[in-house]
Amino acid sequence: VLAFEGDDGDMVFTSSEVTIDDPGGPGVKGAFAAVAREFFTGYLNKGMMKELIKEMETPKEFSQGWNRGMSKGTGMRSAQRYLTIDGGVG
């Protein structure tokens, strides 16, 4: 059973199928896209990514192996370990 407030303000109770053509009305049009855009261009870029990039500028995990036969494979493993276990992004 579905219960909702009708256009006239009275409560409507129905077990029939209900289709809402314009959920939220014109006031919410584009709201999801705006929030997603704000998250990715604002919070993620200026907050989280900025801090992560700062931390990765000179990570000890990468520099410790250089000059000791570090190969692409060991560098990739170090990066993966850094990003998933040692407090990076995981």
PDB file of N, CA and C in Angstrom:
ATOM      1  N   VAL A   1       0.849  -1.184   0.000  1.00  0.00           N
ATOM      2  CA  VAL A   1       0.000   0.000   0.000  1.00  0.00           C
ATOM      3  C   VAL A   1       0.887   1.238   0.000  1.00  0.00           C
ATOM      4  N   LEU A   2       0.522   2.203  -0.802  1.00  0.00           N
ATOM      5  CA  LEU A   2       1.236   3.465  -0.905  1.00  0.00           C
ATOM      6  C   LEU A   2       0.376   4.561  -0.295  1.00  0.00           C
ATOM      7  N   ALA A   3       1.010   5.405   0.508  1.00  0.00           N
ATOM      8  CA  ALA A   3       0.298   6.533   1.104  1.00  0.00           C
ATOM      9  C   ALA A   3       1.067   7.801   0.759  1.00  0.00           C
ATOM     10  N   PHE A   4       0.340   8.815   0.302  1.00  0.00           N
ATOM     11  CA  PHE A   4       0.973  10.085  -0.028  1.00  0.00           C
ATOM     12  C   PHE A   4      -0.057  11.199   0.063  1.00  0.00           C
ATOM     13  N   GLU A   5       0.459  12.434   0.107  1.00  0.00           N
ATOM     14  CA  GLU A   5      -0.433  13.585   0.169  1.00  0.00           C
ATOM     15  C   GLU A   5      -0.826  13.962  -1.252  1.00  0.00           C
ATOM     16  N   GLY A   6      -2.104  14.052  -1.504  1.00  0.00           N
ATOM     17  CA  GLY A   6      -2.600  14.401  -2.835  1.00  0.00           C
ATOM     18  C   GLY A   6      -2.473  15.892  -3.106  1.00  0.00           C
ATOM     19  N   ASP A   7      -2.806  16.291  -4.323  1.00  0.00           N
ATOM     20  CA  ASP A   7      -2.732  17.704  -4.727  1.00  0.00           C
ATOM     21  C   ASP A   7      -3.596  18.617  -3.855  1.00  0.00           C
ATOM     22  N   ASP A   8      -4.694  18.064  -3.341  1.00  0.00           N
ATOM     23  CA  ASP A   8      -5.598  18.868  -2.518  1.00  0.00           C
ATOM     24  C   ASP A   8      -5.220  18.851  -1.041  1.00  0.00           C
ATOM     25  N   GLY A   9      -4.133  18.160  -0.692  1.00  0.00           N
ATOM     26  CA  GLY A   9      -3.672  18.111   0.694  1.00  0.00           C
ATOM     27  C   GLY A   9      -4.199  16.936   1.486  1.00  0.00           C
ATOM     28  N   ASP A  10      -5.170  16.200   0.928  1.00  0.00           N
ATOM     29  CA  ASP A  10      -5.706  15.031   1.615  1.00  0.00           C
ATOM     30  C   ASP A  10      -4.774  13.837   1.410  1.00  0.00           C
ATOM     31  N   MET A  11      -4.753  12.929   2.396  1.00  0.00           N
ATOM     32  CA  MET A  11      -3.936  11.715   2.277  1.00  0.00           C
ATOM     33  C   MET A  11      -4.605  10.748   1.303  1.00  0.00           C
ATOM     34  N   VAL A  12      -3.797  10.136   0.464  1.00  0.00           N
ATOM     35  CA  VAL A  12      -4.273   9.159  -0.511  1.00  0.00           C
ATOM     36  C   VAL A  12      -3.637   7.826  -0.164  1.00  0.00           C
ATOM     37  N   PHE A  13      -4.444   6.775  -0.096  1.00  0.00           N
ATOM     38  CA  PHE A  13      -3.965   5.423   0.163  1.00  0.00           C
ATOM     39  C   PHE A  13      -4.361   4.568  -1.022  1.00  0.00           C
ATOM     40  N   THR A  14      -3.408   3.873  -1.621  1.00  0.00           N
ATOM     41  CA  THR A  14      -3.723   3.049  -2.789  1.00  0.00           C
ATOM     42  C   THR A  14      -2.787   1.848  -2.863  1.00  0.00           C
ATOM     43  N   SER A  15      -3.309   0.781  -3.423  1.00  0.00           N
ATOM     44  CA  SER A  15      -2.465  -0.384  -3.702  1.00  0.00           C
ATOM     45  C   SER A  15      -2.293  -0.535  -5.218  1.00  0.00           C
ATOM     46  N   SER A  16      -2.796   0.458  -5.956  1.00  0.00           N
ATOM     47  CA  SER A  16      -2.669   0.458  -7.411  1.00  0.00           C
ATOM     48  C   SER A  16      -1.320   1.042  -7.817  1.00  0.00           C
ATOM     49  N   GLU A  17      -0.946   0.833  -9.088  1.00  0.00           N
ATOM     50  CA  GLU A  17       0.286   1.399  -9.621  1.00  0.00           C
ATOM     51  C   GLU A  17       0.152   2.913  -9.711  1.00  0.00           C
ATOM     52  N   VAL A  18       1.230   3.620  -9.340  1.00  0.00           N
ATOM     53  CA  VAL A  18       1.229   5.078  -9.375  1.00  0.00           C
ATOM     54  C   VAL A  18       2.414   5.532 -10.215  1.00  0.00           C
ATOM     55  N   THR A  19       2.178   6.449 -11.147  1.00  0.00           N
ATOM     56  CA  THR A  19       3.250   7.028 -11.959  1.00  0.00           C
ATOM     57  C   THR A  19       3.328   8.510 -11.657  1.00  0.00           C
ATOM     58  N   ILE A  20       4.519   8.971 -11.323  1.00  0.00           N
ATOM     59  CA  ILE A  20       4.709  10.393 -11.056  1.00  0.00           C
ATOM     60  C   ILE A  20       5.522  10.954 -12.210  1.00  0.00           C
ATOM     61  N   ASP A  21       4.891  11.802 -12.999  1.00  0.00           N
ATOM     62  CA  ASP A  21       5.525  12.323 -14.208  1.00  0.00           C
ATOM     63  C   ASP A  21       6.640  13.324 -13.921  1.00  0.00           C
ATOM     64  N   ASP A  22       6.492  14.125 -12.891  1.00  0.00           N
ATOM     65  CA  ASP A  22       7.478  15.167 -12.607  1.00  0.00           C
ATOM     66  C   ASP A  22       7.811  15.141 -11.107  1.00  0.00           C
ATOM     67  N   PRO A  23       8.545  14.121 -10.646  1.00  0.00           N
ATOM     68  CA  PRO A  23       8.815  14.014  -9.210  1.00  0.00           C
ATOM     69  C   PRO A  23       9.629  15.197  -8.709  1.00  0.00           C
ATOM     70  N   GLY A  24       9.136  15.821  -7.663  1.00  0.00           N
ATOM     71  CA  GLY A  24       9.845  16.966  -7.099  1.00  0.00           C
ATOM     72  C   GLY A  24       9.469  18.283  -7.728  1.00  0.00           C
ATOM     73  N   GLY A  25       8.900  18.252  -8.920  1.00  0.00           N
ATOM     74  CA  GLY A  25       8.500  19.475  -9.593  1.00  0.00           C
ATOM     75  C   GLY A  25       9.675  20.218 -10.201  1.00  0.00           C
ATOM     76  N   PRO A  26       9.423  21.406 -10.708  1.00  0.00           N
ATOM     77  CA  PRO A  26      10.469  22.170 -11.410  1.00  0.00           C
ATOM     78  C   PRO A  26      11.597  22.641 -10.492  1.00  0.00           C
ATOM     79  N   GLY A  27      11.352  22.706  -9.187  1.00  0.00           N
ATOM     80  CA  GLY A  27      12.371  23.174  -8.254  1.00  0.00           C
ATOM     81  C   GLY A  27      13.567  22.249  -8.101  1.00  0.00           C
ATOM     82  N   VAL A  28      13.428  20.998  -8.513  1.00  0.00           N
ATOM     83  CA  VAL A  28      14.541  20.058  -8.362  1.00  0.00           C
ATOM     84  C   VAL A  28      15.172  19.669  -9.694  1.00  0.00           C
ATOM     85  N   LYS A  29      14.696  20.249 -10.779  1.00  0.00           N
ATOM     86  CA  LYS A  29      15.226  19.893 -12.090  1.00  0.00           C
ATOM     87  C   LYS A  29      16.727  20.194 -12.154  1.00  0.00           C
ATOM     88  N   GLY A  30      17.525  19.183 -12.475  1.00  0.00           N
ATOM     89  CA  GLY A  30      18.968  19.338 -12.582  1.00  0.00           C
ATOM     90  C   GLY A  30      19.701  19.320 -11.250  1.00  0.00           C
ATOM     91  N   ALA A  31      18.979  19.081 -10.143  1.00  0.00           N
ATOM     92  CA  ALA A  31      19.602  19.130  -8.816  1.00  0.00           C
ATOM     93  C   ALA A  31      20.645  18.028  -8.643  1.00  0.00           C
ATOM     94  N   PHE A  32      20.360  16.818  -9.098  1.00  0.00           N
ATOM     95  CA  PHE A  32      21.331  15.727  -8.942  1.00  0.00           C
ATOM     96  C   PHE A  32      22.611  16.051  -9.703  1.00  0.00           C
ATOM     97  N   ALA A  33      22.477  16.504 -10.932  1.00  0.00           N
ATOM     98  CA  ALA A  33      23.659  16.852 -11.740  1.00  0.00           C
ATOM     99  C   ALA A  33      24.447  17.975 -11.070  1.00  0.00           C
ATOM    100  N   ALA A  34      23.752  18.943 -10.484  1.00  0.00           N
ATOM    101  CA  ALA A  34      24.435  20.052  -9.814  1.00  0.00           C
ATOM    102  C   ALA A  34      25.218  19.568  -8.607  1.00  0.00           C
ATOM    103  N   VAL A  35      24.638  18.675  -7.828  1.00  0.00           N
ATOM    104  CA  VAL A  35      25.330  18.137  -6.652  1.00  0.00           C
ATOM    105  C   VAL A  35      26.517  17.290  -7.081  1.00  0.00           C
ATOM    106  N   ALA A  36      26.351  16.457  -8.101  1.00  0.00           N
ATOM    107  CA  ALA A  36      27.462  15.636  -8.597  1.00  0.00           C
ATOM    108  C   ALA A  36      28.586  16.525  -9.116  1.00  0.00           C
ATOM    109  N   ARG A  37      28.253  17.559  -9.860  1.00  0.00           N
ATOM    110  CA  ARG A  37      29.255  18.487 -10.390  1.00  0.00           C
ATOM    111  C   ARG A  37      29.982  19.200  -9.247  1.00  0.00           C
ATOM    112  N   GLU A  38      29.229  19.637  -8.247  1.00  0.00           N
ATOM    113  CA  GLU A  38      29.840  20.306  -7.091  1.00  0.00           C
ATOM    114  C   GLU A  38      30.798  19.369  -6.367  1.00  0.00           C
ATOM    115  N   PHE A  39      30.409  18.102  -6.224  1.00  0.00           N
ATOM    116  CA  PHE A  39      31.266  17.130  -5.551  1.00  0.00           C
ATOM    117  C   PHE A  39      32.567  16.928  -6.312  1.00  0.00           C
ATOM    118  N   PHE A  40      32.465  16.673  -7.624  1.00  0.00           N
ATOM    119  CA  PHE A  40      33.659  16.354  -8.398  1.00  0.00           C
ATOM    120  C   PHE A  40      34.548  17.559  -8.676  1.00  0.00           C
ATOM    121  N   THR A  41      33.960  18.730  -8.858  1.00  0.00           N
ATOM    122  CA  THR A  41      34.795  19.902  -9.134  1.00  0.00           C
ATOM    123  C   THR A  41      35.179  20.637  -7.864  1.00  0.00           C
ATOM    124  N   GLY A  42      34.375  20.520  -6.835  1.00  0.00           N
ATOM    125  CA  GLY A  42      34.650  21.226  -5.592  1.00  0.00           C
ATOM    126  C   GLY A  42      35.366  20.356  -4.585  1.00  0.00           C
ATOM    127  N   TYR A  43      34.597  19.534  -3.898  1.00  0.00           N
ATOM    128  CA  TYR A  43      35.136  18.731  -2.796  1.00  0.00           C
ATOM    129  C   TYR A  43      36.264  17.813  -3.237  1.00  0.00           C
ATOM    130  N   LEU A  44      36.043  17.043  -4.284  1.00  0.00           N
ATOM    131  CA  LEU A  44      37.038  16.055  -4.705  1.00  0.00           C
ATOM    132  C   LEU A  44      38.314  16.731  -5.177  1.00  0.00           C
ATOM    133  N   ASN A  45      38.210  17.719  -6.056  1.00  0.00           N
ATOM    134  CA  ASN A  45      39.403  18.400  -6.580  1.00  0.00           C
ATOM    135  C   ASN A  45      40.111  19.235  -5.529  1.00  0.00           C
ATOM    136  N   LYS A  46      39.357  20.019  -4.799  1.00  0.00           N
ATOM    137  CA  LYS A  46      39.971  20.978  -3.884  1.00  0.00           C
ATOM    138  C   LYS A  46      40.276  20.378  -2.522  1.00  0.00           C
ATOM    139  N   GLY A  47      39.574  19.340  -2.160  1.00  0.00           N
ATOM    140  CA  GLY A  47      39.761  18.756  -0.840  1.00  0.00           C
ATOM    141  C   GLY A  47      40.541  17.468  -0.868  1.00  0.00           C
ATOM    142  N   MET A  48      39.845  16.420  -1.183  1.00  0.00           N
ATOM    143  CA  MET A  48      40.416  15.075  -1.100  1.00  0.00           C
ATOM    144  C   MET A  48      41.590  14.880  -2.054  1.00  0.00           C
ATOM    145  N   MET A  49      41.430  15.233  -3.323  1.00  0.00           N
ATOM    146  CA  MET A  49      42.504  15.003  -4.295  1.00  0.00           C
ATOM    147  C   MET A  49      43.717  15.873  -3.999  1.00  0.00           C
ATOM    148  N   LYS A  50      43.492  17.104  -3.569  1.00  0.00           N
ATOM    149  CA  LYS A  50      44.597  18.005  -3.261  1.00  0.00           C
ATOM    150  C   LYS A  50      45.461  17.405  -2.153  1.00  0.00           C
ATOM    151  N   GLU A  51      44.819  16.883  -1.125  1.00  0.00           N
ATOM    152  CA  GLU A  51      45.554  16.274  -0.012  1.00  0.00           C
ATOM    153  C   GLU A  51      46.268  15.003  -0.465  1.00  0.00           C
ATOM    154  N   LEU A  52      45.615  14.182  -1.259  1.00  0.00           N
ATOM    155  CA  LEU A  52      46.241  12.944  -1.748  1.00  0.00           C
ATOM    156  C   LEU A  52      47.452  13.265  -2.619  1.00  0.00           C
ATOM    157  N   ILE A  53      47.324  14.229  -3.514  1.00  0.00           N
ATOM    158  CA  ILE A  53      48.444  14.611  -4.388  1.00  0.00           C
ATOM    159  C   ILE A  53      49.596  15.153  -3.554  1.00  0.00           C
ATOM    160  N   LYS A  54      49.276  15.933  -2.536  1.00  0.00           N
ATOM    161  CA  LYS A  54      50.323  16.469  -1.649  1.00  0.00           C
ATOM    162  C   LYS A  54      51.067  15.324  -0.968  1.00  0.00           C
ATOM    163  N   GLU A  55      50.322  14.327  -0.469  1.00  0.00           N
ATOM    164  CA  GLU A  55      50.941  13.190   0.205  1.00  0.00           C
ATOM    165  C   GLU A  55      51.787  12.353  -0.752  1.00  0.00           C
ATOM    166  N   MET A  56      51.430  12.335  -2.022  1.00  0.00           N
ATOM    167  CA  MET A  56      52.152  11.491  -2.980  1.00  0.00           C
ATOM    168  C   MET A  56      53.352  12.202  -3.609  1.00  0.00           C
ATOM    169  N   GLU A  57      53.577  13.471  -3.293  1.00  0.00           N
ATOM    170  CA  GLU A  57      54.697  14.195  -3.894  1.00  0.00           C
ATOM    171  C   GLU A  57      56.040  13.546  -3.550  1.00  0.00           C
ATOM    172  N   THR A  58      56.205  13.130  -2.322  1.00  0.00           N
ATOM    173  CA  THR A  58      57.462  12.498  -1.902  1.00  0.00           C
ATOM    174  C   THR A  58      57.182  11.305  -0.989  1.00  0.00           C
ATOM    175  N   PRO A  59      56.412  10.328  -1.432  1.00  0.00           N
ATOM    176  CA  PRO A  59      56.113   9.191  -0.560  1.00  0.00           C
ATOM    177  C   PRO A  59      57.348   8.319  -0.361  1.00  0.00           C
ATOM    178  N   LYS A  60      57.638   8.000   0.873  1.00  0.00           N
ATOM    179  CA  LYS A  60      58.791   7.152   1.214  1.00  0.00           C
ATOM    180  C   LYS A  60      58.701   5.788   0.527  1.00  0.00           C
ATOM    181  N   GLU A  61      57.478   5.282   0.392  1.00  0.00           N
ATOM    182  CA  GLU A  61      57.294   3.947  -0.182  1.00  0.00           C
ATOM    183  C   GLU A  61      57.900   3.838  -1.576  1.00  0.00           C
ATOM    184  N   PHE A  62      57.883   4.917  -2.361  1.00  0.00           N
ATOM    185  CA  PHE A  62      58.429   4.868  -3.708  1.00  0.00           C
ATOM    186  C   PHE A  62      59.931   5.103  -3.718  1.00  0.00           C
ATOM    187  N   SER A  63      60.398   6.031  -2.895  1.00  0.00           N
ATOM    188  CA  SER A  63      61.806   6.418  -2.955  1.00  0.00           C
ATOM    189  C   SER A  63      62.737   5.403  -2.310  1.00  0.00           C
ATOM    190  N   GLN A  64      62.253   4.569  -1.417  1.00  0.00           N
ATOM    191  CA  GLN A  64      63.110   3.613  -0.712  1.00  0.00           C
ATOM    192  C   GLN A  64      63.736   2.583  -1.646  1.00  0.00           C
ATOM    193  N   GLY A  65      63.047   2.215  -2.709  1.00  0.00           N
ATOM    194  CA  GLY A  65      63.571   1.168  -3.582  1.00  0.00           C
ATOM    195  C   GLY A  65      64.462   1.651  -4.699  1.00  0.00           C
ATOM    196  N   TRP A  66      64.456   2.924  -5.027  1.00  0.00           N
ATOM    197  CA  TRP A  66      65.267   3.415  -6.136  1.00  0.00           C
ATOM    198  C   TRP A  66      66.744   3.269  -5.818  1.00  0.00           C
ATOM    199  N   ASN A  67      67.533   3.070  -6.856  1.00  0.00           N
ATOM    200  CA  ASN A  67      68.980   2.834  -6.764  1.00  0.00           C
ATOM    201  C   ASN A  67      69.300   1.477  -6.168  1.00  0.00           C
ATOM    202  N   ARG A  68      68.312   0.635  -5.993  1.00  0.00           N
ATOM    203  CA  ARG A  68      68.542  -0.716  -5.510  1.00  0.00           C
ATOM    204  C   ARG A  68      67.853  -1.717  -6.429  1.00  0.00           C
ATOM    205  N   GLY A  69      67.937  -1.469  -7.708  1.00  0.00           N
ATOM    206  CA  GLY A  69      67.351  -2.404  -8.663  1.00  0.00           C
ATOM    207  C   GLY A  69      65.843  -2.313  -8.772  1.00  0.00           C
ATOM    208  N   MET A  70      65.283  -1.169  -8.490  1.00  0.00           N
ATOM    209  CA  MET A  70      63.836  -1.004  -8.600  1.00  0.00           C
ATOM    210  C   MET A  70      63.428  -1.167 -10.054  1.00  0.00           C
ATOM    211  N   SER A  71      62.430  -1.983 -10.277  1.00  0.00           N
ATOM    212  CA  SER A  71      61.929  -2.191 -11.639  1.00  0.00           C
ATOM    213  C   SER A  71      60.503  -1.645 -11.717  1.00  0.00           C
ATOM    214  N   LYS A  72      59.958  -1.657 -12.909  1.00  0.00           N
ATOM    215  CA  LYS A  72      58.584  -1.184 -13.091  1.00  0.00           C
ATOM    216  C   LYS A  72      57.630  -2.019 -12.246  1.00  0.00           C
ATOM    217  N   GLY A  73      57.854  -3.320 -12.220  1.00  0.00           N
ATOM    218  CA  GLY A  73      56.978  -4.215 -11.452  1.00  0.00           C
ATOM    219  C   GLY A  73      57.021  -3.937  -9.963  1.00  0.00           C
ATOM    220  N   THR A  74      58.223  -3.738  -9.410  1.00  0.00           N
ATOM    221  CA  THR A  74      58.304  -3.452  -7.972  1.00  0.00           C
ATOM    222  C   THR A  74      57.747  -2.065  -7.667  1.00  0.00           C
ATOM    223  N   GLY A  75      57.920  -1.137  -8.587  1.00  0.00           N
ATOM    224  CA  GLY A  75      57.326   0.196  -8.404  1.00  0.00           C
ATOM    225  C   GLY A  75      55.813   0.126  -8.407  1.00  0.00           C
ATOM    226  N   MET A  76      55.250  -0.686  -9.298  1.00  0.00           N
ATOM    227  CA  MET A  76      53.795  -0.833  -9.361  1.00  0.00           C
ATOM    228  C   MET A  76      53.269  -1.491  -8.085  1.00  0.00           C
ATOM    229  N   ARG A  77      54.000  -2.499  -7.601  1.00  0.00           N
ATOM    230  CA  ARG A  77      53.575  -3.157  -6.363  1.00  0.00           C
ATOM    231  C   ARG A  77      53.649  -2.179  -5.188  1.00  0.00           C
ATOM    232  N   SER A  78      54.691  -1.357  -5.155  1.00  0.00           N
ATOM    233  CA  SER A  78      54.809  -0.360  -4.085  1.00  0.00           C
ATOM    234  C   SER A  78      53.657   0.639  -4.155  1.00  0.00           C
ATOM    235  N   ALA A  79      53.315   1.068  -5.351  1.00  0.00           N
ATOM    236  CA  ALA A  79      52.212   2.019  -5.520  1.00  0.00           C
ATOM    237  C   ALA A  79      50.898   1.401  -5.079  1.00  0.00           C
ATOM    238  N   GLN A  80      50.674   0.153  -5.470  1.00  0.00           N
ATOM    239  CA  GLN A  80      49.437  -0.517  -5.093  1.00  0.00           C
ATOM    240  C   GLN A  80      49.359  -0.679  -3.583  1.00  0.00           C
ATOM    241  N   ARG A  81      50.463  -1.081  -2.963  1.00  0.00           N
ATOM    242  CA  ARG A  81      50.516  -1.236  -1.514  1.00  0.00           C
ATOM    243  C   ARG A  81      50.236   0.115  -0.841  1.00  0.00           C
ATOM    244  N   TYR A  82      50.824   1.174  -1.364  1.00  0.00           N
ATOM    245  CA  TYR A  82      50.627   2.517  -0.799  1.00  0.00           C
ATOM    246  C   TYR A  82      49.171   2.947  -0.879  1.00  0.00           C
ATOM    247  N   LEU A  83      48.545   2.688  -2.016  1.00  0.00           N
ATOM    248  CA  LEU A  83      47.183   3.147  -2.220  1.00  0.00           C
ATOM    249  C   LEU A  83      46.140   2.309  -1.517  1.00  0.00           C
ATOM    250  N   THR A  84      46.458   1.083  -1.155  1.00  0.00           N
ATOM    251  CA  THR A  84      45.432   0.234  -0.555  1.00  0.00           C
ATOM    252  C   THR A  84      45.671  -0.090   0.916  1.00  0.00           C
ATOM    253  N   ILE A  85      46.885  -0.124   1.360  1.00  0.00           N
ATOM    254  CA  ILE A  85      47.142  -0.563   2.725  1.00  0.00           C
ATOM    255  C   ILE A  85      47.676   0.543   3.617  1.00  0.00           C
ATOM    256  N   ASP A  86      48.646   1.281   3.148  1.00  0.00           N
ATOM    257  CA  ASP A  86      49.380   2.199   4.004  1.00  0.00           C
ATOM    258  C   ASP A  86      48.698   3.545   4.217  1.00  0.00           C
ATOM    259  N   GLY A  87      47.395   3.579   4.123  1.00  0.00           N
ATOM    260  CA  GLY A  87      46.703   4.820   4.422  1.00  0.00           C
ATOM    261  C   GLY A  87      46.462   5.705   3.229  1.00  0.00           C
ATOM    262  N   GLY A  88      46.717   5.224   2.030  1.00  0.00           N
ATOM    263  CA  GLY A  88      46.430   6.016   0.841  1.00  0.00           C
ATOM    264  C   GLY A  88      44.936   6.031   0.598  1.00  0.00           C
ATOM    265  N   VAL A  89      44.519   5.502  -0.532  1.00  0.00           N
ATOM    266  CA  VAL A  89      43.108   5.501  -0.879  1.00  0.00           C
ATOM    267  C   VAL A  89      42.603   4.084  -0.828  1.00  0.00           C
ATOM    268  N   GLY A  90      41.905   3.539  -0.146  1.00  0.00           N
ATOM    269  CA  GLY A  90      41.604   2.133  -0.286  1.00  0.00           C
ATOM    270  C   GLY A  90      40.303   1.757   0.019  1.00  0.00           C
TER     271      GLY A  90
END
